Amino acid sequence: MAADPDRTQLGDVLMALGGRLTRLQTELLASLDPALTIRQYRILSRVGAGHTSLTELCRLAHRGPSTMSESVDKLVRQGFLTRGTTATNRRTMRLALTAKGRTARDAADRALEKFTAGLTAGIDPSLVPPLLAALNGIYEDTQSQLDER
């Protein structure tokens, strides 16, 4: 059975769009003071949302402990995170945002919100619900593919 050319084109656009959005997000975060990488921003956001263990961060990012530990260590050295233990188990590491980490995360949130508002400003309001539903479906499908690995 031949591939549907419209679906093939849609897939091509989605792949190109993903790369372009990642590049723009990378540049935007790098332009902030202090500059952040996408990985650093995601870690700060996740810790701020209550995911405070290295194990949780590894699971959410689909990364190994050594990779995540290296990123967390850098954020601790830069003063964005602190490392402590939990009250119930002194062997369990607990991460927390510092004031500097909250400020950096909040500045990144504001910059990204402004950026995405600009991206979506020209979309016809009647197209937003079906577009959002379709993109959420694609997101969930790609997430489940990552979870299976």
Tab-separated table of C-alpha atoms in Angstrom:
chain	number	residue	atom	x	y	z
A	1	MET	CA	0.000	0.000	0.000
A	2	ALA	CA	1.369	3.404	-0.993
A	3	ALA	CA	1.925	6.037	1.648
A	4	ASP	CA	-0.539	8.915	1.782
A	5	PRO	CA	1.426	11.930	0.433
A	6	ASP	CA	-0.371	14.344	2.765
A	7	ARG	CA	0.504	12.249	5.826
A	8	THR	CA	4.078	11.903	4.611
A	9	GLN	CA	4.292	15.682	4.213
A	10	LEU	CA	2.723	16.186	7.649
A	11	GLY	CA	5.293	13.842	9.192
A	12	ASP	CA	8.104	15.707	7.431
A	13	VAL	CA	6.815	19.042	8.714
A	14	LEU	CA	6.468	17.701	12.272
A	15	MET	CA	10.051	16.412	12.252
A	16	ALA	CA	11.392	19.695	10.866
A	17	LEU	CA	9.266	21.713	13.286
A	18	GLY	CA	10.558	19.724	16.261
A	19	GLY	CA	14.138	20.491	15.289
A	20	ARG	CA	13.450	24.153	14.635
A	21	LEU	CA	11.590	24.628	17.939
A	22	THR	CA	14.422	22.941	19.814
A	23	ARG	CA	16.952	25.245	18.158
A	24	LEU	CA	14.908	28.359	18.960
A	25	GLN	CA	14.374	27.224	22.556
A	26	THR	CA	18.107	26.539	22.883
A	27	GLU	CA	18.969	30.016	21.600
A	28	LEU	CA	16.350	31.711	23.768
A	29	LEU	CA	17.518	30.001	26.960
A	30	ALA	CA	21.166	30.718	26.099
A	31	SER	CA	20.359	34.425	25.722
A	32	LEU	CA	19.066	34.749	29.288
A	33	ASP	CA	21.117	35.970	32.218
A	34	PRO	CA	22.031	33.530	33.586
A	35	ALA	CA	22.129	31.404	30.457
A	36	LEU	CA	20.591	27.930	30.671
A	37	THR	CA	20.679	24.854	28.490
A	38	ILE	CA	17.455	23.008	27.709
A	39	ARG	CA	18.556	20.184	30.006
A	40	GLN	CA	19.272	22.614	32.858
A	41	TYR	CA	15.913	24.327	32.377
A	42	ARG	CA	14.057	21.012	32.398
A	43	ILE	CA	15.823	19.891	35.565
A	44	LEU	CA	15.049	23.190	37.322
A	45	SER	CA	11.410	22.975	36.194
A	46	ARG	CA	11.035	19.378	37.319
A	47	VAL	CA	12.671	19.960	40.703
A	48	GLY	CA	10.454	23.026	41.148
A	49	ALA	CA	7.428	20.840	40.356
A	50	GLY	CA	8.338	18.440	43.168
A	51	HIS	CA	10.460	15.816	41.392
A	52	THR	CA	13.334	16.026	43.848
A	53	SER	CA	15.160	12.701	43.523
A	54	LEU	CA	17.778	11.772	40.975
A	55	THR	CA	15.801	8.605	40.210
A	56	GLU	CA	12.684	10.612	39.339
A	57	LEU	CA	14.677	12.985	37.145
A	58	CYS	CA	16.274	10.059	35.299
A	59	ARG	CA	12.877	8.478	34.685
A	60	LEU	CA	11.305	11.707	33.419
A	61	ALA	CA	14.226	12.562	31.152
A	62	HIS	CA	14.846	8.995	29.965
A	63	ARG	CA	18.509	9.409	30.931
A	64	GLY	CA	20.927	7.267	32.888
A	65	PRO	CA	22.030	8.121	36.415
A	66	SER	CA	25.568	9.126	35.390
A	67	THR	CA	24.314	11.609	32.784
A	68	MET	CA	21.723	13.083	35.149
A	69	SER	CA	24.141	13.179	38.071
A	70	GLU	CA	26.633	15.139	35.984
A	71	SER	CA	23.959	17.696	35.035
A	72	VAL	CA	22.719	17.994	38.630
A	73	ASP	CA	26.284	18.369	39.942
A	74	LYS	CA	26.834	21.286	37.566
A	75	LEU	CA	23.607	22.976	38.709
A	76	VAL	CA	24.651	22.531	42.353
A	77	ARG	CA	28.103	24.035	41.633
A	78	GLN	CA	26.453	26.977	39.847
A	79	GLY	CA	24.199	27.606	42.847
A	80	PHE	CA	20.860	26.715	41.169
A	81	LEU	CA	20.178	23.594	43.262
A	82	THR	CA	20.977	22.277	46.711
A	83	ARG	CA	21.404	18.650	47.622
A	84	GLY	CA	20.178	17.269	50.920
A	85	THR	CA	18.673	14.140	52.421
A	86	THR	CA	15.084	13.233	53.164
A	87	ALA	CA	13.809	13.177	56.733
A	88	THR	CA	12.760	9.535	56.441
A	89	ASN	CA	15.907	8.135	54.833
A	90	ARG	CA	19.268	9.859	55.167
A	91	ARG	CA	20.633	7.848	52.233
A	92	THR	CA	18.049	9.287	49.835
A	93	MET	CA	19.195	12.478	48.129
A	94	ARG	CA	16.673	15.293	47.841
A	95	LEU	CA	17.188	18.208	45.463
A	96	ALA	CA	15.770	21.697	45.965
A	97	LEU	CA	15.827	24.943	44.032
A	98	THR	CA	17.843	27.781	45.508
A	99	ALA	CA	16.646	31.372	45.205
A	100	LYS	CA	18.980	31.711	42.209
A	101	GLY	CA	17.483	28.537	40.691
A	102	ARG	CA	13.907	29.794	41.156
A	103	THR	CA	14.814	33.155	39.615
A	104	ALA	CA	16.473	31.494	36.602
A	105	ARG	CA	13.578	29.064	36.108
A	106	ASP	CA	10.989	31.841	36.404
A	107	ALA	CA	12.850	34.048	33.899
A	108	ALA	CA	13.038	31.115	31.471
A	109	ASP	CA	9.321	30.382	31.970
A	110	ARG	CA	8.424	33.999	31.164
A	111	ALA	CA	10.653	34.081	28.064
A	112	LEU	CA	9.267	30.786	26.768
A	113	GLU	CA	5.669	31.846	27.461
A	114	LYS	CA	6.244	35.045	25.480
A	115	PHE	CA	7.825	33.038	22.660
A	116	THR	CA	4.987	30.495	22.467
A	117	ALA	CA	2.361	33.246	22.662
A	118	GLY	CA	3.971	34.798	19.596
A	119	LEU	CA	3.985	31.446	17.803
A	120	THR	CA	0.296	30.843	18.387
A	121	ALA	CA	-1.004	34.415	18.041
A	122	GLY	CA	-1.837	34.074	14.346
A	123	ILE	CA	-3.731	30.791	14.617
A	124	ASP	CA	-7.462	31.032	13.938
A	125	PRO	CA	-9.178	30.475	17.324
A	126	SER	CA	-11.519	27.862	15.807
A	127	LEU	CA	-8.487	25.760	14.819
A	128	VAL	CA	-6.952	25.736	18.305
A	129	PRO	CA	-9.074	22.931	19.867
A	130	PRO	CA	-8.616	20.381	17.026
A	131	LEU	CA	-4.951	21.317	16.578
A	132	LEU	CA	-4.341	20.974	20.314
A	133	ALA	CA	-6.096	17.587	20.368
A	134	ALA	CA	-4.055	16.304	17.422
A	135	LEU	CA	-0.733	17.541	18.809
A	136	ASN	CA	-1.500	16.145	22.283
A	137	GLY	CA	-2.245	12.791	20.646
A	138	ILE	CA	1.094	12.844	18.820
A	139	TYR	CA	2.860	13.880	22.023
A	140	GLU	CA	1.268	11.037	24.008
A	141	ASP	CA	2.190	8.530	21.288
A	142	THR	CA	5.817	9.630	21.236
A	143	GLN	CA	5.902	9.595	25.042
A	144	SER	CA	4.648	6.017	25.127
A	145	GLN	CA	7.360	5.033	22.629
A	146	LEU	CA	9.973	6.508	24.973
A	147	ASP	CA	8.424	4.768	27.967
A	148	GLU	CA	8.717	1.392	26.179
A	149	ARG	CA	12.510	1.759	25.849
